[in-house]
Short mmCIF file of C-alpha atoms in Angstrom, two decimals:
data_model
loop_
_atom_site.label_atom_id
_atom_site.label_comp_id
_atom_site.label_asym_id
_atom_site.label_seq_id
_atom_site.Cartn_x
_atom_site.Cartn_y
_atom_site.Cartn_z
CA MET A 1141 0.00 0.00 0.00
CA ASN A 1142 1.41 3.37 -1.00
CA GLN A 1143 1.53 6.00 1.75
CA ASP A 1144 2.31 9.72 1.48
CA VAL A 1145 5.52 9.63 3.50
CA LYS A 1146 8.06 12.43 3.15
CA LYS A 1147 11.36 11.36 1.67
CA GLU A 1148 13.45 12.41 4.67
CA ASN A 1149 16.54 10.70 5.95
CA PRO A 1150 16.28 9.80 8.72
CA LEU A 1151 12.52 9.67 9.25
CA GLN A 1152 11.23 11.17 12.49
CA PHE A 1153 8.54 9.30 14.41
CA LYS A 1154 6.61 10.55 17.43
CA PHE A 1155 5.37 8.19 20.10
CA ARG A 1156 1.67 8.85 20.74
CA ALA A 1157 -0.90 7.21 22.97
CA LYS A 1158 -3.73 5.64 20.99
CA PHE A 1159 -6.26 5.42 23.83
CA TYR A 1160 -6.93 8.22 26.30
CA PRO A 1161 -7.60 7.45 29.99
CA GLU A 1162 -10.88 8.45 31.59
CA ASP A 1163 -9.21 9.59 34.81
CA VAL A 1164 -5.53 10.51 34.48
CA ALA A 1165 -4.99 10.56 38.26
CA GLU A 1166 -6.15 6.95 38.55
CA GLU A 1167 -4.78 5.37 35.36
CA LEU A 1168 -1.39 7.04 34.77
CA ILE A 1169 0.67 5.07 37.26
CA GLN A 1170 4.33 5.40 36.27
CA ASP A 1171 6.13 8.73 35.91
CA ILE A 1172 7.41 7.94 32.41
CA THR A 1173 3.84 7.27 31.23
CA LEU A 1174 2.70 10.50 32.84
CA ARG A 1175 5.46 12.51 31.16
CA LEU A 1176 4.92 11.08 27.66
CA PHE A 1177 1.15 11.52 27.84
CA TYR A 1178 1.58 15.06 29.22
CA LEU A 1179 3.83 16.01 26.28
CA GLN A 1180 1.30 14.60 23.81
CA VAL A 1181 -1.69 16.43 25.31
CA LYS A 1182 0.26 19.69 25.66
CA ASN A 1183 1.32 19.54 22.01
CA SER A 1184 -2.28 18.86 20.93
CA ILE A 1185 -3.47 21.93 22.86
CA LEU A 1186 -0.71 24.19 21.51
CA CYS A 1187 -1.41 23.00 17.95
CA ASP A 1188 -5.14 23.64 18.50
CA GLU A 1189 -6.05 20.01 17.92
CA ILE A 1190 -7.77 20.30 21.30
CA TYR A 1191 -9.70 23.54 21.75
CA CYS A 1192 -8.83 25.40 24.97
CA PRO A 1193 -10.33 28.73 26.15
CA PRO A 1194 -7.87 31.63 26.70
CA GLU A 1195 -8.23 31.72 30.50
CA THR A 1196 -7.65 27.98 30.79
CA SER A 1197 -4.70 28.26 28.38
CA VAL A 1198 -2.96 30.70 30.73
CA LEU A 1199 -3.52 28.41 33.72
CA LEU A 1200 -2.24 25.38 31.79
CA ALA A 1201 0.79 27.40 30.69
CA SER A 1202 1.62 28.16 34.33
CA TYR A 1203 1.59 24.43 35.15
CA ALA A 1204 3.74 23.74 32.08
CA VAL A 1205 6.29 26.30 33.29
CA GLN A 1206 6.30 24.73 36.78
CA ALA A 1207 6.85 21.30 35.22
CA ARG A 1208 9.78 22.58 33.15
CA HIS A 1209 11.50 25.18 35.34
CA GLY A 1210 10.42 24.30 38.87
CA ASP A 1211 9.61 26.93 41.51
CA PHE A 1212 9.44 30.59 40.58
CA ASN A 1213 12.48 32.59 41.68
CA LYS A 1214 12.25 36.35 41.37
CA SER A 1215 16.01 36.85 41.07
CA ASN A 1216 16.44 34.24 38.31
CA HIS A 1217 13.10 34.44 36.52
CA SER A 1218 12.88 38.09 35.54
CA SER A 1219 10.88 39.69 32.74
CA GLY A 1220 11.57 38.04 29.38
CA PHE A 1221 12.53 34.69 30.90
CA LEU A 1222 9.67 32.88 29.13
CA SER A 1223 10.06 34.68 25.80
CA ASN A 1224 11.48 31.60 24.05
CA ASP A 1225 8.98 29.09 25.50
CA ARG A 1226 5.97 28.00 23.47
CA LEU A 1227 3.18 28.18 26.03
CA LEU A 1228 -0.04 29.38 24.37
CA PRO A 1229 -1.95 28.39 21.20
CA GLN A 1230 -1.46 30.92 18.41
CA ARG A 1231 -5.24 31.30 18.21
CA VAL A 1232 -5.34 32.61 21.80
CA ILE A 1233 -2.53 35.08 21.13
CA ASP A 1234 -4.27 36.38 17.99
CA GLN A 1235 -7.66 36.70 19.71
CA HIS A 1236 -6.50 39.20 22.33
CA LYS A 1237 -4.65 42.48 21.92
CA MET A 1238 -2.02 41.75 24.51
CA SER A 1239 1.75 42.08 24.20
CA LYS A 1240 4.14 39.21 24.89
CA ASP A 1241 5.15 40.89 28.15
CA GLU A 1242 1.51 41.06 29.28
CA TRP A 1243 0.96 37.37 28.49
CA GLU A 1244 4.16 36.50 30.32
CA LYS A 1245 3.12 38.54 33.36
CA SER A 1246 -0.24 36.73 33.51
CA ILE A 1247 1.46 33.33 33.31
CA MET A 1248 4.04 34.27 35.95
CA THR A 1249 1.28 35.43 38.31
CA TRP A 1250 -0.23 31.93 38.21
CA TRP A 1251 3.21 30.31 38.24
CA GLN A 1252 4.01 31.87 41.63
CA GLU A 1253 0.92 30.14 43.07
CA HIS A 1254 2.44 26.70 42.34
CA ARG A 1255 5.50 27.14 44.56
CA GLY A 1256 6.59 23.87 46.19
CA MET A 1257 4.79 21.68 43.63
CA LEU A 1258 6.74 18.72 42.22
CA ARG A 1259 7.26 18.63 38.46
CA GLU A 1260 5.28 15.37 38.20
CA ASP A 1261 2.44 16.92 40.22
CA ALA A 1262 2.43 19.94 37.89
CA MET A 1263 2.10 17.61 34.88
CA MET A 1264 -0.75 15.77 36.61
CA GLU A 1265 -2.58 19.03 37.40
CA TYR A 1266 -2.14 20.04 33.75
CA LEU A 1267 -3.75 16.78 32.59
CA LYS A 1268 -6.57 16.98 35.18
CA ILE A 1269 -7.61 20.32 33.68
CA ALA A 1270 -7.04 19.18 30.09
CA GLN A 1271 -9.21 16.05 30.46
CA ASP A 1272 -12.24 18.27 31.11
CA LEU A 1273 -11.88 20.02 27.74
CA GLU A 1274 -14.58 19.10 25.20
CA MET A 1275 -12.17 17.83 22.52
CA TYR A 1276 -9.85 15.93 24.88
CA GLY A 1277 -9.34 12.29 23.82
CA VAL A 1278 -11.76 12.49 20.90
CA ASN A 1279 -10.73 11.06 17.50
CA TYR A 1280 -12.79 12.69 14.74
CA PHE A 1281 -13.76 11.03 11.46
CA GLU A 1282 -15.69 12.56 8.57
CA ILE A 1283 -18.94 10.69 7.88
CA ARG A 1284 -22.23 11.11 5.99
CA ASN A 1285 -25.64 9.96 7.07
CA LYS A 1286 -28.18 8.33 4.76
CA LYS A 1287 -29.36 11.77 3.67
CA GLY A 1288 -25.84 12.69 2.58
CA THR A 1289 -25.32 15.28 5.34
CA GLU A 1290 -21.66 15.69 6.31
CA LEU A 1291 -21.04 15.04 9.99
CA TRP A 1292 -18.25 14.16 12.42
CA LEU A 1293 -17.98 10.85 14.21
CA GLY A 1294 -16.17 11.19 17.53
CA VAL A 1295 -14.65 8.16 19.25
CA ASP A 1296 -13.44 8.57 22.84
CA ALA A 1297 -13.03 6.63 26.07
CA LEU A 1298 -16.71 6.97 27.01
CA GLY A 1299 -18.44 6.12 23.74
CA LEU A 1300 -19.39 7.34 20.26
CA ASN A 1301 -20.67 10.85 19.51
CA ILE A 1302 -22.07 12.49 16.41
CA TYR A 1303 -21.17 16.16 15.78
CA GLU A 1304 -22.38 18.65 13.23
CA LYS A 1305 -19.84 19.64 10.61
CA ASP A 1306 -19.24 23.13 12.02
CA ASP A 1307 -19.23 22.21 15.74
CA LYS A 1308 -16.74 19.74 17.20
CA LEU A 1309 -17.40 20.82 20.79
CA THR A 1310 -21.03 19.88 21.41
CA PRO A 1311 -22.17 16.39 20.34
CA LYS A 1312 -25.52 16.20 18.61
CA ILE A 1313 -26.12 12.66 19.83
CA GLY A 1314 -24.06 10.23 21.91
CA PHE A 1315 -23.84 6.49 22.49
CA PRO A 1316 -22.01 5.39 25.67
CA TRP A 1317 -20.06 2.15 25.48
CA SER A 1318 -22.31 0.61 28.11
CA GLU A 1319 -25.20 0.75 25.60
CA ILE A 1320 -23.26 -0.48 22.57
CA ARG A 1321 -23.35 -4.20 21.96
CA ASN A 1322 -22.28 -4.52 18.33
CA ILE A 1323 -20.52 -2.45 15.65
CA SER A 1324 -20.79 -3.53 12.02
CA PHE A 1325 -19.70 -2.13 8.66
CA ASN A 1326 -20.02 -3.13 5.02
CA ASP A 1327 -16.91 -1.59 3.50
CA ARG A 1328 -13.26 -2.52 3.31
CA LYS A 1329 -11.78 0.97 3.34
CA PHE A 1330 -8.72 1.50 5.57
CA ILE A 1331 -10.39 4.28 7.58
CA ILE A 1332 -13.24 1.95 8.52
CA LYS A 1333 -10.78 -0.48 10.03
CA ARG A 1334 -9.21 2.36 12.05
CA ILE A 1335 -12.59 3.34 13.42
CA LEU A 1336 -13.40 -0.26 14.27
CA ALA A 1337 -10.06 -0.76 16.03
CA LEU A 1338 -10.56 2.41 18.08
CA CYS A 1339 -14.07 1.40 19.02
CA MET A 1340 -13.05 -2.10 20.05
CA GLY A 1341 -10.05 -0.87 22.07
CA ASN A 1342 -11.96 1.88 23.87
CA HIS A 1343 -14.85 -0.47 24.58
CA GLU A 1344 -12.51 -3.06 26.05
CA LEU A 1345 -10.77 -0.45 28.24
CA TYR A 1346 -14.14 0.97 29.30
CA MET A 1347 -15.23 -2.44 30.56
CA ARG A 1348 -11.84 -3.22 32.15
CA ARG A 1349 -11.86 0.01 34.17
CA ARG A 1350 -15.08 -1.06 35.80
CA LYS A 1351 -13.60 -4.32 37.05
CA PRO A 1352 -11.21 -4.79 40.01
CA ASP A 1353 -7.55 -4.18 39.24
CA THR A 1354 -5.44 -7.16 38.32
CA ILE A 1355 -2.55 -8.26 40.53
CA ASP A 1356 -0.04 -6.68 38.15
CA VAL A 1357 -1.83 -3.33 38.20
CA GLN A 1358 -2.13 -3.42 41.99
CA GLN A 1359 1.60 -4.08 42.30
CA MET A 1360 2.40 -1.25 39.88
CA LYS A 1361 0.21 1.15 41.86
CA ALA A 1362 1.77 0.09 45.16
CA GLN A 1363 5.27 0.55 43.75
CA ALA A 1364 4.31 3.94 42.32
CA ARG A 1365 2.93 5.04 45.71
CA GLU A 1366 6.14 3.97 47.44
CA GLU A 1367 8.28 5.85 44.93
CA LYS A 1368 6.09 8.92 45.26
CA ASN A 1369 6.26 8.82 49.07
CA ALA A 1370 10.05 8.42 48.93
CA LYS A 1371 10.30 11.41 46.59
CA GLN A 1372 8.01 13.43 48.82
CA GLN A 1373 10.09 12.65 51.91
CA GLU A 1374 13.28 13.52 50.08
CA ARG A 1375 11.75 16.78 48.92
CA GLU A 1376 10.59 17.62 52.45
CA LYS A 1377 14.12 17.03 53.74
CA LEU A 1378 15.49 19.26 51.01
CA GLN A 1379 12.94 21.96 51.78
CA MET A 1380 13.79 21.80 55.49
CA ALA A 1381 17.49 22.14 54.66
CA LEU A 1382 16.79 25.05 52.33
CA ALA A 1383 14.58 26.71 54.95
CA ALA A 1384 17.32 26.30 57.58
CA ARG A 1385 19.86 27.77 55.19
CA GLU A 1386 17.57 30.70 54.39
CA ARG A 1387 17.09 31.37 58.11
CA ALA A 1388 20.85 31.23 58.68
CA GLU A 1389 21.51 33.55 55.75
CA LYS A 1390 18.82 35.92 57.01
CA LYS A 1391 20.38 35.99 60.48
CA GLN A 1392 23.82 36.56 59.02
CA GLN A 1393 22.45 39.41 56.91
CA GLU A 1394 20.87 40.92 60.02
CA TYR A 1395 24.17 40.69 61.89
CA GLU A 1396 26.04 42.23 58.98
CA ASP A 1397 23.49 45.05 58.81
CA ARG A 1398 23.85 45.66 62.55
CA LEU A 1399 27.64 45.64 62.27
CA ARG A 1400 27.48 48.06 59.35
CA SER A 1401 25.11 50.28 61.32
CA MET A 1402 27.44 50.21 64.33
CA GLN A 1403 30.44 51.12 62.18
CA GLU A 1404 28.48 54.00 60.63
CA GLU A 1405 27.49 55.15 64.13
CA MET A 1406 31.14 55.01 65.19
CA GLU A 1407 32.11 57.08 62.16
CA ARG A 1408 29.42 59.65 62.96
CA SER A 1409 30.57 59.76 66.57
CA GLN A 1410 34.17 60.21 65.49
CA SER A 1411 33.08 63.01 63.15
CA SER A 1412 31.20 64.67 66.02
CA LEU A 1413 34.30 64.44 68.21
CA VAL A 1414 36.46 66.04 65.52
CA GLU A 1415 33.87 68.78 64.99
CA ALA A 1416 33.73 69.50 68.72
CA GLN A 1417 37.53 69.65 68.92
CA ASN A 1418 37.66 72.09 66.00
CA MET A 1419 35.00 74.21 67.67
CA ILE A 1420 37.02 74.33 70.89
CA ARG A 1421 40.18 75.33 69.03
CA ARG A 1422 38.29 78.15 67.34
CA LEU A 1423 36.96 79.29 70.71
CA GLU A 1424 40.43 79.22 72.25
CA GLU A 1425 41.76 81.36 69.39
CA GLN A 1426 38.84 83.74 69.80
CA LEU A 1427 39.53 84.01 73.53
CA LYS A 1428 43.16 84.86 72.83
CA GLN A 1429 42.11 87.58 70.39
CA LEU A 1430 39.56 88.92 72.89
CA GLN A 1431 42.15 89.02 75.67
CA ALA A 1432 44.62 90.82 73.37
CA ALA A 1433 41.94 93.36 72.43
CA LYS A 1434 41.11 93.94 76.10
CA ASP A 1435 44.80 94.47 76.88
CA GLU A 1436 45.09 96.92 73.98
CA LEU A 1437 41.97 98.76 75.18
CA GLU A 1438 43.33 99.01 78.70
CA LYS A 1439 46.63 100.37 77.36
CA ARG A 1440 44.89 103.02 75.22
CA GLN A 1441 42.64 104.00 78.13
CA GLN A 1442 45.71 104.51 80.31
CA GLU A 1443 47.32 106.68 77.60
CA LEU A 1444 44.09 108.68 77.30
CA GLN A 1445 43.93 109.13 81.06
CA ALA A 1446 47.53 110.34 81.06
CA MET A 1447 46.70 112.90 78.37
CA LEU A 1448 43.67 114.11 80.28
CA THR A 1449 45.82 114.48 83.39
CA ARG A 1450 48.38 116.52 81.43
CA LEU A 1451 45.59 118.68 80.05
CA GLU A 1452 44.25 119.30 83.53
CA GLU A 1453 47.67 120.18 84.89
CA ALA A 1454 48.70 122.40 81.95
CA LYS A 1455 46.35 125.32 82.58
CA ASN A 1456 49.07 127.81 81.86
CA MET A 1457 50.07 126.07 78.60
CA GLU A 1458 50.16 128.15 75.49
CA ALA A 1459 47.14 128.08 73.27
CA ALA A 1460 48.88 126.27 70.39
CA GLU A 1461 50.22 123.52 72.61
CA ARG A 1462 46.86 123.20 74.33
CA THR A 1463 45.06 122.88 70.99
CA LYS A 1464 47.52 120.23 69.84
CA LEU A 1465 47.03 118.29 73.07
CA GLU A 1466 43.26 118.48 72.73
CA GLU A 1467 43.49 117.12 69.19
CA GLU A 1468 45.68 114.28 70.39
CA ILE A 1469 43.16 113.54 73.15
CA SER A 1470 40.29 113.52 70.61
CA ALA A 1471 42.22 111.13 68.35
CA LYS A 1472 43.02 108.91 71.30
CA GLN A 1473 39.34 108.91 72.35
CA ARG A 1474 38.33 107.84 68.84
CA GLU A 1475 40.95 105.08 68.92
CA VAL A 1476 39.72 103.94 72.33
CA GLN A 1477 36.14 103.93 71.05
CA ARG A 1478 37.20 101.88 68.02
CA ILE A 1479 38.96 99.36 70.22
CA GLN A 1480 35.92 99.23 72.54
CA ASP A 1481 33.73 98.43 69.52
CA GLU A 1482 36.13 95.70 68.46
CA VAL A 1483 36.15 94.26 71.98
CA ALA A 1484 32.33 94.30 72.07
CA ALA A 1485 32.15 92.55 68.69
CA LYS A 1486 34.68 89.94 69.76
CA ASP A 1487 32.86 89.48 73.04
CA SER A 1488 29.61 88.89 71.15
CA GLU A 1489 31.36 86.41 68.83
CA THR A 1490 32.84 84.66 71.85
CA LYS A 1491 29.42 84.28 73.45
CA ARG A 1492 28.07 82.83 70.22
CA LEU A 1493 30.96 80.40 70.02
CA GLN A 1494 30.41 79.51 73.65
CA GLU A 1495 26.81 78.58 72.88
CA GLU A 1496 28.00 76.49 69.94
CA VAL A 1497 30.55 74.78 72.16
CA GLU A 1498 27.84 74.00 74.70
CA GLU A 1499 25.74 72.51 71.91
CA ALA A 1500 28.76 70.60 70.63
CA ARG A 1501 29.44 69.34 74.15
CA ARG A 1502 25.88 68.09 74.38
CA LYS A 1503 26.07 66.35 71.00
CA GLN A 1504 29.49 64.99 71.87
CA SER A 1505 28.13 63.54 75.11
CA GLU A 1506 25.25 61.91 73.27
CA ALA A 1507 27.58 60.56 70.58
CA ALA A 1508 30.00 59.27 73.19
CA ALA A 1509 27.19 57.54 75.06
CA ALA A 1510 25.90 55.98 71.85
CA LEU A 1511 29.40 54.92 70.88
CA LEU A 1512 29.97 53.42 74.31
CA ALA A 1513 26.67 51.54 74.12
CA ALA A 1514 27.47 50.28 70.64
CA SER A 1515 30.96 49.22 71.61
CA THR A 1516 29.64 47.21 74.57
CA THR A 1517 26.75 45.52 72.68
CA PRO A 1518 27.67 41.97 71.72
CA GLN A 1519 27.54 41.45 67.96
CA HIS A 1520 27.95 38.10 66.19
CA HIS A 1521 28.26 38.55 62.49
CA HIS A 1522 29.45 35.08 61.58
CA VAL A 1523 26.63 32.54 61.41
CA ALA A 1524 27.58 28.91 60.97
CA GLU A 1525 25.03 26.23 60.21
CA ASP A 1526 25.92 23.84 62.99
CA GLU A 1527 24.55 22.74 66.32
CA HIS A 1528 26.87 24.97 68.39
CA ASP A 1529 25.59 28.17 66.76
CA GLU A 1530 22.02 26.97 67.07
CA GLU A 1531 22.53 26.41 70.81
CA MET A 1532 24.09 29.82 71.10
CA LEU A 1533 21.10 31.46 69.37
CA ASN A 1534 18.64 29.55 71.55
CA GLY A 1535 20.50 30.38 74.75
CA GLU A 1536 21.36 26.73 75.43
CA GLY A 1537 25.13 26.93 75.19
CA ASN A 1538 27.13 25.97 78.28
CA GLY A 1539 30.45 27.69 77.48
CA ASP A 1540 31.38 31.26 76.71
CA VAL A 1541 30.97 32.22 73.06
CA SER A 1542 32.63 35.22 71.47
CA ARG A 1543 33.04 36.77 68.02
CA ASP A 1544 35.71 39.20 66.83
CA LEU A 1545 34.47 42.41 65.24
CA ASP A 1546 36.44 44.07 62.46
CA ILE A 1547 37.23 47.60 63.64
CA ASP A 1548 39.29 50.18 61.74
CA GLU A 1549 42.64 50.63 63.53
CA HIS A 1550 42.83 54.30 62.46
CA ILE A 1551 39.80 55.26 64.56
CA LYS A 1552 40.90 57.06 67.71
CA ASP A 1553 40.05 55.77 71.14
CA PRO A 1554 36.71 57.50 71.93
CA VAL A 1555 37.24 57.20 75.70
CA GLU A 1556 40.57 59.06 75.52
CA ASP A 1557 39.03 61.71 73.24
CA ARG A 1558 36.15 62.18 75.69
CA ARG A 1559 38.51 62.72 78.62
CA THR A 1560 40.66 65.23 76.70
CA LEU A 1561 37.65 67.07 75.36
CA ALA A 1562 35.96 67.22 78.75
CA GLU A 1563 39.10 68.67 80.38
CA ARG A 1564 39.44 71.33 77.68
CA ASN A 1565 35.74 72.21 77.91
CA GLU A 1566 36.07 72.62 81.68
CA ARG A 1567 39.13 74.84 81.28
CA LEU A 1568 37.40 77.06 78.69
CA HIS A 1569 34.30 77.27 80.83
CA ASP A 1570 36.41 78.61 83.69
CA GLN A 1571 38.07 81.17 81.39
CA LEU A 1572 34.73 82.49 80.15
CA LYS A 1573 33.35 83.13 83.64
#
């Protein structure tokens, strides 16, 4: 018999199941059977051999992604991760005005809901949804009735159905296998033999499903349950180990954040100490200038007083000499007034600086207290995943436990700086009284 086979070398064959199960959860026992049947049904849906509504297509796509890639991980599965995967029928994509990114976002939203699901379980959930589709497991054949009307004959696991030519979803009439006793034909065409073979096979399976399982099937199911339980236990152990690791990493991150915060606090405290020291140096310089101005003022006042005394004593002085002396006294008075103004300005500046120093002293005291508290707070930034660290965290350790903190050697001793600064503040405070 001649067949239309492409002249390819080598030829590519696809393994396909001839008979569809009524209940995939009950009849697909071994994982390899589940996987092969899942791939066949998924391909039929993507090729539109089995009609699937858009909403259901997105849900099925999320299970397909879980079966292929495992749990969703935000860091690894970013936008565009599914761009190369064939997940939706082209008909669904063409029906809706949505971009590829929008489709991907919808699929990922459902994908996140399947976290923790085994790949085999994701395939099974896919098939559970697919087996409820109207065209699932139906083999269609073109037929004509006695009137010559073109129809579809559908053969599936539950019986025979007759469909109108333009509607493969809703059967016009159906005949369950339980009501069919005989199938006859009066033609020798190859397609008739295919229909007959499908009918006989599905009828036999229909009747077998309604009988108790054979010993072989019972053994296969028991072995499959044992393998599934073993996988589940192994997965639970893995999840517990991953959860413990995540907790340890989270604790370590918290310790590192606290250490970083403490180091930043130490840097701020050191900066406050330096600022306070600079402020005190400025105040000391200002005090020196103020004292020098006061000394200069006192000297000029003494000179002015001496001139006034001379003027008082020189009543008999000639007019020219007296005028000259009066002019000198006036100039000296102006100079004294200028120096008095300078002293007043410097005194005002000194008071302002004193207030700033008091504020700096207050901030320095707060910073020193915070630094002292931080330096005496125990910090453990190394977290090891062993029993000793777990006992330490739970407060069950018997011995002393310590951790070394990395501190910059160039940072000055804050206690020594506080003593020096306090002594200088006290000395300046006494000078300003």
